[in-house]
PDB file of N, CA and C in Angstrom:
ATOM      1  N   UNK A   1      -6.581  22.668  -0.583  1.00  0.00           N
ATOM      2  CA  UNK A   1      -7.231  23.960  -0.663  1.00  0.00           C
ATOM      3  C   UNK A   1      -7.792  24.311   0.705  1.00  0.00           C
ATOM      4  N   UNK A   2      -7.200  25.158   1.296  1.00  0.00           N
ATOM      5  CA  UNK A   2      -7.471  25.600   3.015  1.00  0.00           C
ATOM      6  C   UNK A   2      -7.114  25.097   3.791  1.00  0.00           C
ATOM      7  N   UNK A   3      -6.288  23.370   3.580  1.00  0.00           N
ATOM      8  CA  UNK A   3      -6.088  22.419   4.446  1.00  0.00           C
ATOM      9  C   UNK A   3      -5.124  22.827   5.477  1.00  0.00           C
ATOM     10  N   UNK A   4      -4.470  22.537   6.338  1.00  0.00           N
ATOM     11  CA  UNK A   4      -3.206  22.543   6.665  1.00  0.00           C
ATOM     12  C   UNK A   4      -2.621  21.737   6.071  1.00  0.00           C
ATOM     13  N   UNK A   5      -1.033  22.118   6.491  1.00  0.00           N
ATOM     14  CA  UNK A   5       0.091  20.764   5.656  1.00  0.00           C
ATOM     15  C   UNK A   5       1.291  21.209   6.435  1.00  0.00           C
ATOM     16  N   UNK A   6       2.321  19.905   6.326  1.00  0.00           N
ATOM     17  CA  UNK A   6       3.373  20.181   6.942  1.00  0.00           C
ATOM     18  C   UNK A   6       4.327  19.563   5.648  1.00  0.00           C
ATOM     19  N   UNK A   7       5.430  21.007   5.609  1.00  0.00           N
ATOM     20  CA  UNK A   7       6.398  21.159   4.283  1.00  0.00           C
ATOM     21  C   UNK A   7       7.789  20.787   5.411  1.00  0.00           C
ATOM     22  N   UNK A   8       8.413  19.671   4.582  1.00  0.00           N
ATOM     23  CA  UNK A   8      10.060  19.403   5.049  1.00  0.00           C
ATOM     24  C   UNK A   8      10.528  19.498   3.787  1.00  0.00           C
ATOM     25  N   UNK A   9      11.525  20.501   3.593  1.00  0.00           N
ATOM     26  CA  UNK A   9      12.433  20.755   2.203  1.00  0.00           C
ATOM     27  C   UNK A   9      13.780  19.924   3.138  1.00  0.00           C
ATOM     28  N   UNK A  10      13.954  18.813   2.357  1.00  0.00           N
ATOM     29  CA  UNK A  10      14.958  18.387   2.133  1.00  0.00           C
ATOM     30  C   UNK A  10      16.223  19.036   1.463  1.00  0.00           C
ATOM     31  N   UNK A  11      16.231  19.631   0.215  1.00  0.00           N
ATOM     32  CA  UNK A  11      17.248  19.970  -0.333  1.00  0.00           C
ATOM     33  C   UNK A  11      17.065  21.254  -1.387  1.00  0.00           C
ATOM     34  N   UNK A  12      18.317  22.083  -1.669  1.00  0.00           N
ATOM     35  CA  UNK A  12      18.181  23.195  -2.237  1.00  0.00           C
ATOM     36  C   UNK A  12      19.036  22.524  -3.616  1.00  0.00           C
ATOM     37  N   UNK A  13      18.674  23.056  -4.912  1.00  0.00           N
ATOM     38  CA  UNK A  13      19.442  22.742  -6.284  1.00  0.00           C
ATOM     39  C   UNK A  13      18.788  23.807  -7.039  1.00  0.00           C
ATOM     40  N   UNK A  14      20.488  24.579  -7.809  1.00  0.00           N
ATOM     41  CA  UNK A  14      20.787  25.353  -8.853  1.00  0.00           C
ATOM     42  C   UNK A  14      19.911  24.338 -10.400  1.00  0.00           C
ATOM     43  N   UNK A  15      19.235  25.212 -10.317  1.00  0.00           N
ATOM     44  CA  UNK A  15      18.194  24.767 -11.804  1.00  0.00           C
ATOM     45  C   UNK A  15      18.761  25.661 -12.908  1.00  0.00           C
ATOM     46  N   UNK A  16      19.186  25.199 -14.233  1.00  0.00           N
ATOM     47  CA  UNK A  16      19.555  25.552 -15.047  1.00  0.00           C
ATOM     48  C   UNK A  16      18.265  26.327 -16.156  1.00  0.00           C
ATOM     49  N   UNK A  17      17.937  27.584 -15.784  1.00  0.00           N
ATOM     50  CA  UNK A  17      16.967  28.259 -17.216  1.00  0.00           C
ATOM     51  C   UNK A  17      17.746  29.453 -17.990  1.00  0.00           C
ATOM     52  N   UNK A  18      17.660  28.641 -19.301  1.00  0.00           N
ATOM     53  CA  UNK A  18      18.625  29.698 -20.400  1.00  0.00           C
ATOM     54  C   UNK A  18      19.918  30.364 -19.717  1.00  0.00           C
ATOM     55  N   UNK A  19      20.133  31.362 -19.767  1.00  0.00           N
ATOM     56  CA  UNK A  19      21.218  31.864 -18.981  1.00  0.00           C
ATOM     57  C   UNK A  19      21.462  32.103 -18.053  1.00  0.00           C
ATOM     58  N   UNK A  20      20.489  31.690 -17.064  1.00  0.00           N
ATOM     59  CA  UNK A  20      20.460  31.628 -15.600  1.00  0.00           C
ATOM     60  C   UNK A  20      20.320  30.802 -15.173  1.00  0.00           C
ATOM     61  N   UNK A  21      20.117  30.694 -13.281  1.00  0.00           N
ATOM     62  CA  UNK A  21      20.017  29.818 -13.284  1.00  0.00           C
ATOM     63  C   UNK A  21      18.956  30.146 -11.467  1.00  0.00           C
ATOM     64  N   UNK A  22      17.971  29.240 -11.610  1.00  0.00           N
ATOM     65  CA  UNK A  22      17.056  29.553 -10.260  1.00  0.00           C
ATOM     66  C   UNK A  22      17.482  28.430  -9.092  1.00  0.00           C
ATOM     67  N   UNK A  23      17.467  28.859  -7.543  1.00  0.00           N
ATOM     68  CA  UNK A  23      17.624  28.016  -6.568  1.00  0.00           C
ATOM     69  C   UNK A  23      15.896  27.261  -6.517  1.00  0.00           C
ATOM     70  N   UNK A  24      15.617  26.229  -6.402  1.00  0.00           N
ATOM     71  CA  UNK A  24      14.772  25.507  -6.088  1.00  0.00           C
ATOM     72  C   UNK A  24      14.854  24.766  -4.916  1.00  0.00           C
ATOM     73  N   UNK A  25      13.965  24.183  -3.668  1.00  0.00           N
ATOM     74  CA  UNK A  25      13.561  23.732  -3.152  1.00  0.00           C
ATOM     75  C   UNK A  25      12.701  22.410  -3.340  1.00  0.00           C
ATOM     76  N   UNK A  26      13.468  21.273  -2.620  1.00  0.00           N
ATOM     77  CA  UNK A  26      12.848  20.255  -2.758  1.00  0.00           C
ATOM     78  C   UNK A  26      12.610  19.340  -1.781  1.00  0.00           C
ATOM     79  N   UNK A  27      11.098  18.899  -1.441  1.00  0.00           N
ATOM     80  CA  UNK A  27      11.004  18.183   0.147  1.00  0.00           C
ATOM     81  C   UNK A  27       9.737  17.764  -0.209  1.00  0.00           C
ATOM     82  N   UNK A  28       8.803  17.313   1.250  1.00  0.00           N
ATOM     83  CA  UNK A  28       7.675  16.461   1.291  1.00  0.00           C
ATOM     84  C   UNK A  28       6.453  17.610   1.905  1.00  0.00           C
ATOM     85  N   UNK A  29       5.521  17.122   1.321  1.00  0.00           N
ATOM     86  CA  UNK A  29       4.272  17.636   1.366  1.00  0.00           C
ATOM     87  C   UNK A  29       3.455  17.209   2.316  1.00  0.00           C
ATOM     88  N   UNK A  30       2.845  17.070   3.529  1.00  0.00           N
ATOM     89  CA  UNK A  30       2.293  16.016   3.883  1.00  0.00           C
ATOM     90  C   UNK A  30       0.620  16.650   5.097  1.00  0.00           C
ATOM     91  N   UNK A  31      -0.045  15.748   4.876  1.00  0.00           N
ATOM     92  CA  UNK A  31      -1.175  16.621   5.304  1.00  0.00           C
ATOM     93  C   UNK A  31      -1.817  15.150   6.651  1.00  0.00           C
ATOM     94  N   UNK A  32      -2.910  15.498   7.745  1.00  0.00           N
ATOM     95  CA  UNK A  32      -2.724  15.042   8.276  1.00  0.00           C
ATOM     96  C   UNK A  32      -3.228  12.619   8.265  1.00  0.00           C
ATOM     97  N   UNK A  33      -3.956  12.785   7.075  1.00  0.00           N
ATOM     98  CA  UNK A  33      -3.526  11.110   6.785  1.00  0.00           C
ATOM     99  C   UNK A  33      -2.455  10.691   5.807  1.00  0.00           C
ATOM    100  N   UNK A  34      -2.001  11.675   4.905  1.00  0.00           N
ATOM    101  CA  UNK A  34      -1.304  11.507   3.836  1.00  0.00           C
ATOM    102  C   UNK A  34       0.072  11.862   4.242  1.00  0.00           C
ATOM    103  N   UNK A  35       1.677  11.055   4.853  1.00  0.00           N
ATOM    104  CA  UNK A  35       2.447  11.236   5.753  1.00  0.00           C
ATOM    105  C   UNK A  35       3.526  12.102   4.017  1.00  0.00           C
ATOM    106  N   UNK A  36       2.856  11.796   3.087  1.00  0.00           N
ATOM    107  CA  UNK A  36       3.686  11.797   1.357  1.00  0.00           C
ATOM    108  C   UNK A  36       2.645  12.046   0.566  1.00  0.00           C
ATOM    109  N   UNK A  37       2.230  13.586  -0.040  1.00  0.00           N
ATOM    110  CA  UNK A  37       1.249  13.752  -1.280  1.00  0.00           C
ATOM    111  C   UNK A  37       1.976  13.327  -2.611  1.00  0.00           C
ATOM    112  N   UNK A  38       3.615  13.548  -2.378  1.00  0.00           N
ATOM    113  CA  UNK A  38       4.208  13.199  -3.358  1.00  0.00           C
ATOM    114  C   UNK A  38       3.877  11.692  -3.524  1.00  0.00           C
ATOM    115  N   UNK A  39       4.148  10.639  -2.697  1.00  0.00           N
ATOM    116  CA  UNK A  39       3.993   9.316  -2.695  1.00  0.00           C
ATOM    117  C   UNK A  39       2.984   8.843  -3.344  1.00  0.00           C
ATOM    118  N   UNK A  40       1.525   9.453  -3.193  1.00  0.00           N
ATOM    119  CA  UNK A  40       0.266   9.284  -3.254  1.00  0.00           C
ATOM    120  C   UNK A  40       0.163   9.777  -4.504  1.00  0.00           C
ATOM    121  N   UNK A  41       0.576  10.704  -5.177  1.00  0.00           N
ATOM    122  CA  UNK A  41       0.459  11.315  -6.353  1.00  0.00           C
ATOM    123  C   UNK A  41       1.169  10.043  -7.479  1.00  0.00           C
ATOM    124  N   UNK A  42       2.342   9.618  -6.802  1.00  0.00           N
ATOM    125  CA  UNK A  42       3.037   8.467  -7.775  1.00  0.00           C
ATOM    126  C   UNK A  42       2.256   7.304  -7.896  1.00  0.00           C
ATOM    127  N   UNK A  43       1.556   6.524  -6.879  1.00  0.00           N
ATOM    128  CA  UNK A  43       1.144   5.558  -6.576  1.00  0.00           C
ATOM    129  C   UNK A  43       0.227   5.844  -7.826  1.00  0.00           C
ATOM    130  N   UNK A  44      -0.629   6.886  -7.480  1.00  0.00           N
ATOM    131  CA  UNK A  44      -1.793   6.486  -8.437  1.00  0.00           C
ATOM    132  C   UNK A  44      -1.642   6.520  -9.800  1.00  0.00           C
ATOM    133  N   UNK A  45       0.036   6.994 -10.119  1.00  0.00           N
ATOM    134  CA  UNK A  45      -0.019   7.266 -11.643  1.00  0.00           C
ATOM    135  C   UNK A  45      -0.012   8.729 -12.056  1.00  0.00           C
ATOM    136  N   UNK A  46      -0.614   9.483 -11.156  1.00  0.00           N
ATOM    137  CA  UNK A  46      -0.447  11.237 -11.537  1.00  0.00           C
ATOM    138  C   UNK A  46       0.677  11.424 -11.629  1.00  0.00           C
ATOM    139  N   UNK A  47       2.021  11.122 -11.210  1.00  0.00           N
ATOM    140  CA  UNK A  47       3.072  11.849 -11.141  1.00  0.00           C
ATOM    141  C   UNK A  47       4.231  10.664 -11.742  1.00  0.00           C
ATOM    142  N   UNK A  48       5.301  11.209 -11.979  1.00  0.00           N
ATOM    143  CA  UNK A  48       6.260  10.191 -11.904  1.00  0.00           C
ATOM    144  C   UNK A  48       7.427  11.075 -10.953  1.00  0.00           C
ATOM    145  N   UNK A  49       9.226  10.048 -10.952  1.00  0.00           N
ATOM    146  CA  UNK A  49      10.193  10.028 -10.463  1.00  0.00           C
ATOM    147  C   UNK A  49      11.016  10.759 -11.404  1.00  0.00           C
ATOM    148  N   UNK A  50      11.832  11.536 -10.798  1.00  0.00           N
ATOM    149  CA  UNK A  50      12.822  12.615 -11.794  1.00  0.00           C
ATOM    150  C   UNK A  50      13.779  11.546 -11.172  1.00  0.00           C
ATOM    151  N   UNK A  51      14.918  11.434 -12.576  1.00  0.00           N
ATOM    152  CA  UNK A  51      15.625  10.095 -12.385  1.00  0.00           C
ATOM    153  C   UNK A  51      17.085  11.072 -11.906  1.00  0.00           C
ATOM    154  N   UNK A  52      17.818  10.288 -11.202  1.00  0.00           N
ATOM    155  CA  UNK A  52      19.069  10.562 -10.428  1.00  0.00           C
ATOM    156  C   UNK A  52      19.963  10.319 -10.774  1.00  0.00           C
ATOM    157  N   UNK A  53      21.106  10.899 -10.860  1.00  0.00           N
ATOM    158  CA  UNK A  53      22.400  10.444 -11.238  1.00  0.00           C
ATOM    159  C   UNK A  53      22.976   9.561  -9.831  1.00  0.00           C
ATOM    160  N   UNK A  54      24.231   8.993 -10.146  1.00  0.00           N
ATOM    161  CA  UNK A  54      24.720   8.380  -8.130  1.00  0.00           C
ATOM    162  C   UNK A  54      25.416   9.909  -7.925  1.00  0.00           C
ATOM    163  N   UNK A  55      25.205   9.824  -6.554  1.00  0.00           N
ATOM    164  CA  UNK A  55      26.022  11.363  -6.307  1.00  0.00           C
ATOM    165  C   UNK A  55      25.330  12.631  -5.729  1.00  0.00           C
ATOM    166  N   UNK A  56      24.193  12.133  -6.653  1.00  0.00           N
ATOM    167  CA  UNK A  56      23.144  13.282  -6.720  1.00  0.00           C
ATOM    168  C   UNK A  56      22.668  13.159  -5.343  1.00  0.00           C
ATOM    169  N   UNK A  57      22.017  14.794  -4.838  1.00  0.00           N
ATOM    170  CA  UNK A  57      20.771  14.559  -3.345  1.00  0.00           C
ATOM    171  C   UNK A  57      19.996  14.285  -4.045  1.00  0.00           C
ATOM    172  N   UNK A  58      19.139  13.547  -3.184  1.00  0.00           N
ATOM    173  CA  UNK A  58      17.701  13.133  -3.237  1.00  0.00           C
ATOM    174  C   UNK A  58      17.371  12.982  -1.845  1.00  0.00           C
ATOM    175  N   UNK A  59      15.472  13.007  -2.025  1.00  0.00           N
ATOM    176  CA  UNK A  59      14.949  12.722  -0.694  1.00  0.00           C
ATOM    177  C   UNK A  59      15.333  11.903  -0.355  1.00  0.00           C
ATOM    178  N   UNK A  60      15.379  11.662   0.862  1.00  0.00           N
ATOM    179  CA  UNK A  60      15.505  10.356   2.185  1.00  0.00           C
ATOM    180  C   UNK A  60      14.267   9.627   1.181  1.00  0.00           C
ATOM    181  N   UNK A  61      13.674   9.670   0.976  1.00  0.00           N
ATOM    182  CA  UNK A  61      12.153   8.794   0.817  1.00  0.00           C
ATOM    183  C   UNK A  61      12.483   8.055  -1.157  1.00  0.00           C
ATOM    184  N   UNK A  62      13.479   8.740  -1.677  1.00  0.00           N
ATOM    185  CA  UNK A  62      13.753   8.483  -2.855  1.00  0.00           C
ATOM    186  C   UNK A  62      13.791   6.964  -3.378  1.00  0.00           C
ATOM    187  N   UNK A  63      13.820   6.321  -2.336  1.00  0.00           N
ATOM    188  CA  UNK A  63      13.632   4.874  -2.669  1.00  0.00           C
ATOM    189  C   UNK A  63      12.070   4.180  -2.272  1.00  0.00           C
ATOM    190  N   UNK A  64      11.243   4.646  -1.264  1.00  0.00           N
ATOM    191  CA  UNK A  64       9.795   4.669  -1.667  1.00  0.00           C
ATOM    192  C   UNK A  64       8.967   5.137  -2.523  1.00  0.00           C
ATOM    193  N   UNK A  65       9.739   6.034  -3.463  1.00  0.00           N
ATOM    194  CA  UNK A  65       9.047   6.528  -4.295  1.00  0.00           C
ATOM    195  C   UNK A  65       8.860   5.883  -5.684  1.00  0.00           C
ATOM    196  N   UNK A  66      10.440   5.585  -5.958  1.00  0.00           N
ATOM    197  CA  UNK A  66      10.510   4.883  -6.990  1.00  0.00           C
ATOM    198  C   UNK A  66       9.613   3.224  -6.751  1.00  0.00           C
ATOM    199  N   UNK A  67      10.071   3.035  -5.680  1.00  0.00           N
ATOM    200  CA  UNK A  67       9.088   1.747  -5.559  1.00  0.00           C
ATOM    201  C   UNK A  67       7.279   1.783  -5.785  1.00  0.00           C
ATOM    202  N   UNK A  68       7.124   3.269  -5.408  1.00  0.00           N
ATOM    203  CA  UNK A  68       5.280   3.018  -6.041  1.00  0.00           C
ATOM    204  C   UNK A  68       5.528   3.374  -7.055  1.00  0.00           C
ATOM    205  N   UNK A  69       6.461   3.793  -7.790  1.00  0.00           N
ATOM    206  CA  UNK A  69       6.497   4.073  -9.494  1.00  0.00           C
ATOM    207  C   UNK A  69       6.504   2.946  -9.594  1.00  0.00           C
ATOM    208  N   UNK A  70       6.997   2.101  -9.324  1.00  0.00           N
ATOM    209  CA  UNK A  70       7.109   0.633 -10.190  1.00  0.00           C
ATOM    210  C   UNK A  70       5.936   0.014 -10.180  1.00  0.00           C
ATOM    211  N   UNK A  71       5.086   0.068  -9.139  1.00  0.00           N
ATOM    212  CA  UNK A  71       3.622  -0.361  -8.344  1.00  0.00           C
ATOM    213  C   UNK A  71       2.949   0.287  -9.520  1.00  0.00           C
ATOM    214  N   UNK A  72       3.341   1.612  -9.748  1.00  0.00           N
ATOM    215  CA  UNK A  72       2.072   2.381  -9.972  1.00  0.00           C
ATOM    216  C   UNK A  72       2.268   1.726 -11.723  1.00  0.00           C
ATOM    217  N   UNK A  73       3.239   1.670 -12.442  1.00  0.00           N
ATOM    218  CA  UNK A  73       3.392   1.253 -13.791  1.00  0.00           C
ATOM    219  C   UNK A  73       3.265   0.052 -13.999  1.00  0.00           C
ATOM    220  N   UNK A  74       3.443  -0.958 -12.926  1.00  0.00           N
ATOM    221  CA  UNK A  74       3.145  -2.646 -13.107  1.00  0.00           C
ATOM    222  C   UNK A  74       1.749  -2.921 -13.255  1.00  0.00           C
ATOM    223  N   UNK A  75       0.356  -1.882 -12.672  1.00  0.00           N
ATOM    224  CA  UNK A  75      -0.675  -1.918 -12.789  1.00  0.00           C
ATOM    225  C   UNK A  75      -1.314  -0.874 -13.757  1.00  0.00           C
ATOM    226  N   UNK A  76      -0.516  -0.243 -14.555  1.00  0.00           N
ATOM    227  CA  UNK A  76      -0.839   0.654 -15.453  1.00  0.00           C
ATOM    228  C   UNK A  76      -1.449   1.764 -15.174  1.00  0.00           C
ATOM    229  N   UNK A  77      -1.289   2.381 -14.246  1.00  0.00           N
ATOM    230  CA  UNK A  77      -2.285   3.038 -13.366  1.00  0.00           C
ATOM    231  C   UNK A  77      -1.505   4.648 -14.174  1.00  0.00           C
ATOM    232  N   UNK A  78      -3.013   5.585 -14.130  1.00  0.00           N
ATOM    233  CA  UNK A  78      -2.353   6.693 -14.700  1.00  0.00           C
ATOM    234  C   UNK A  78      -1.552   6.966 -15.915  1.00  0.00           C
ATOM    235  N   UNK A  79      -0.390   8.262 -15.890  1.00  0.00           N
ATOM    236  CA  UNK A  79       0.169   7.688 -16.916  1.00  0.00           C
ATOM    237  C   UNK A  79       0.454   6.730 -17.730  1.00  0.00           C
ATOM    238  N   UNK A  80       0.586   5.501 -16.747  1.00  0.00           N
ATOM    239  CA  UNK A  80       1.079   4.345 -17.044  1.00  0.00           C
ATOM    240  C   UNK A  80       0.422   3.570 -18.096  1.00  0.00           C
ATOM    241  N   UNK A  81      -1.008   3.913 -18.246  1.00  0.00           N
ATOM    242  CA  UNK A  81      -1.700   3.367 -18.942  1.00  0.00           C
ATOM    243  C   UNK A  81      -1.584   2.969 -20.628  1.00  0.00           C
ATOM    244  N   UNK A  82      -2.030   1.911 -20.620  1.00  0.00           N
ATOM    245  CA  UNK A  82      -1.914   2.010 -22.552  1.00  0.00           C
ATOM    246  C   UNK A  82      -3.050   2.697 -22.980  1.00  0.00           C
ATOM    247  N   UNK A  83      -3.915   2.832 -22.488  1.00  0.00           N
ATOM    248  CA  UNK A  83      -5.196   3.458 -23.085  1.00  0.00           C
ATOM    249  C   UNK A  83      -4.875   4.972 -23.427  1.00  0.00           C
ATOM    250  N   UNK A  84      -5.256   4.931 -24.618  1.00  0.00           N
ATOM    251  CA  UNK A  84      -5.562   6.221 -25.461  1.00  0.00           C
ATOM    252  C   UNK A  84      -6.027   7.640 -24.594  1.00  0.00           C
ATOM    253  N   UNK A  85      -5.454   8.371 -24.341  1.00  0.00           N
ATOM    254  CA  UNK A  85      -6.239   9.784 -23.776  1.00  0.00           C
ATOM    255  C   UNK A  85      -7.075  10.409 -24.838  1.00  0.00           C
ATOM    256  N   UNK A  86      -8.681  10.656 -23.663  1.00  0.00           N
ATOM    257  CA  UNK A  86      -9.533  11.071 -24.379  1.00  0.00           C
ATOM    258  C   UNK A  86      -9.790  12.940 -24.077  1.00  0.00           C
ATOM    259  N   UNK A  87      -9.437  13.650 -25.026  1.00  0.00           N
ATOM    260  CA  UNK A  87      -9.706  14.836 -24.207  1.00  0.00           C
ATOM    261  C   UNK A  87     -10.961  14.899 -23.688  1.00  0.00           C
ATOM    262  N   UNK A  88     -11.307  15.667 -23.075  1.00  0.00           N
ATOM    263  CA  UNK A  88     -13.119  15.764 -22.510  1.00  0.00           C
ATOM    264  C   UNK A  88     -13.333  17.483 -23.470  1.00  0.00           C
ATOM    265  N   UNK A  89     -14.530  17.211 -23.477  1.00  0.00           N
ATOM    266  CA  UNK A  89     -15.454  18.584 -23.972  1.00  0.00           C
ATOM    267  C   UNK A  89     -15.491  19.416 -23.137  1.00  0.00           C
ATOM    268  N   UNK A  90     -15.086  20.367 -23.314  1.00  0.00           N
ATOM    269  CA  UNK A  90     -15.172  21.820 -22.840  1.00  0.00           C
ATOM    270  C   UNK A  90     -16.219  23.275 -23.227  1.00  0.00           C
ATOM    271  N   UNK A  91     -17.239  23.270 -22.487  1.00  0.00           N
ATOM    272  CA  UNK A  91     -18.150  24.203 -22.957  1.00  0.00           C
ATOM    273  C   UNK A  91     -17.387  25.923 -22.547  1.00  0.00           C
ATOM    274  N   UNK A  92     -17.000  26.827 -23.143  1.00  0.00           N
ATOM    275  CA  UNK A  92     -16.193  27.599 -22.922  1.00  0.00           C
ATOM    276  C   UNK A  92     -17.928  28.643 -23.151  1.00  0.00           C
ATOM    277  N   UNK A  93     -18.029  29.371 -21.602  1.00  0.00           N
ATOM    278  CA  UNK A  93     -19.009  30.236 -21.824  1.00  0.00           C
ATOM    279  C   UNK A  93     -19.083  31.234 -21.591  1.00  0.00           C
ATOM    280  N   UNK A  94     -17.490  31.855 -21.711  1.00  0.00           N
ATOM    281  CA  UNK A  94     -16.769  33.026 -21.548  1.00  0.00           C
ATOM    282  C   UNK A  94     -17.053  33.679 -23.225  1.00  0.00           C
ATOM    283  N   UNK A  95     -16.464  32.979 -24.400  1.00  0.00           N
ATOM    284  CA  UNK A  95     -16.293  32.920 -25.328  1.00  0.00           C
ATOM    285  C   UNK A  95     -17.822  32.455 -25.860  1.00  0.00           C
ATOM    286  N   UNK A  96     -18.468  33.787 -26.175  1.00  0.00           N
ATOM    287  CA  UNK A  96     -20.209  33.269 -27.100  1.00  0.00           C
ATOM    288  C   UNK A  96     -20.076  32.979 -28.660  1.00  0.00           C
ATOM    289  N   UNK A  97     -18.616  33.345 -29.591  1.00  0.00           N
ATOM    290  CA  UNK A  97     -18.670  32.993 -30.781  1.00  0.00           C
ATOM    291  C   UNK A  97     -18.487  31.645 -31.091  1.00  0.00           C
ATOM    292  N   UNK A  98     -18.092  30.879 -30.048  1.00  0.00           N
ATOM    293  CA  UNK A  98     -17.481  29.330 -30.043  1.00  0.00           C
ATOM    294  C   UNK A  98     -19.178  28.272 -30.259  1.00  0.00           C
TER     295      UNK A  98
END
């Protein structure tokens, strides 16, 4: 939020929605200690790996990534977790009939 960042799109792919179909953009995020937000996002469990066919592009980095997926799920971290999600309470004070 306000930061700078430096965007490398690696690759362009035809995304399939209903009868169309959208060009997407896909590359690295990176700000100035974090060289991969994507990386950092996996590590901790926020994110996972969209799985690849052989053949397919993928990032250059597609094999560090999957490797903190494995990091990030061997320690249960995030998603990864067995623990139960708890929603949290939400005081909505937009809405006075609630």
């Amino acid at each position: 939020a306000g930061k700078q960042c430096k965007v490398d799109v690696h690759y362009e792919r035809e995304i399939p929605l209903g009868d169309r179909t959208e060009k997407r953009q896909f590359g690295t995020i990176s700000v100035k200690n974090k060289p991969d937000i994507g990386e950092t996002l996996i590590a901790e469990g926020l994110a996972v790996t969209q799985f690849h066919k052989d053949g397919d592009v993928t990032s250059p980095r597609y094999d560090e990534l999957r490797a903190a997926e494995a990091v990030a799920k061997a320690a249960k971290k995030g998603v990864h977790s067995e623990a139960e999600y708890k929603q949290k309470a939400i005081n909505d004070l937009a809405d006075p009939k609630k």
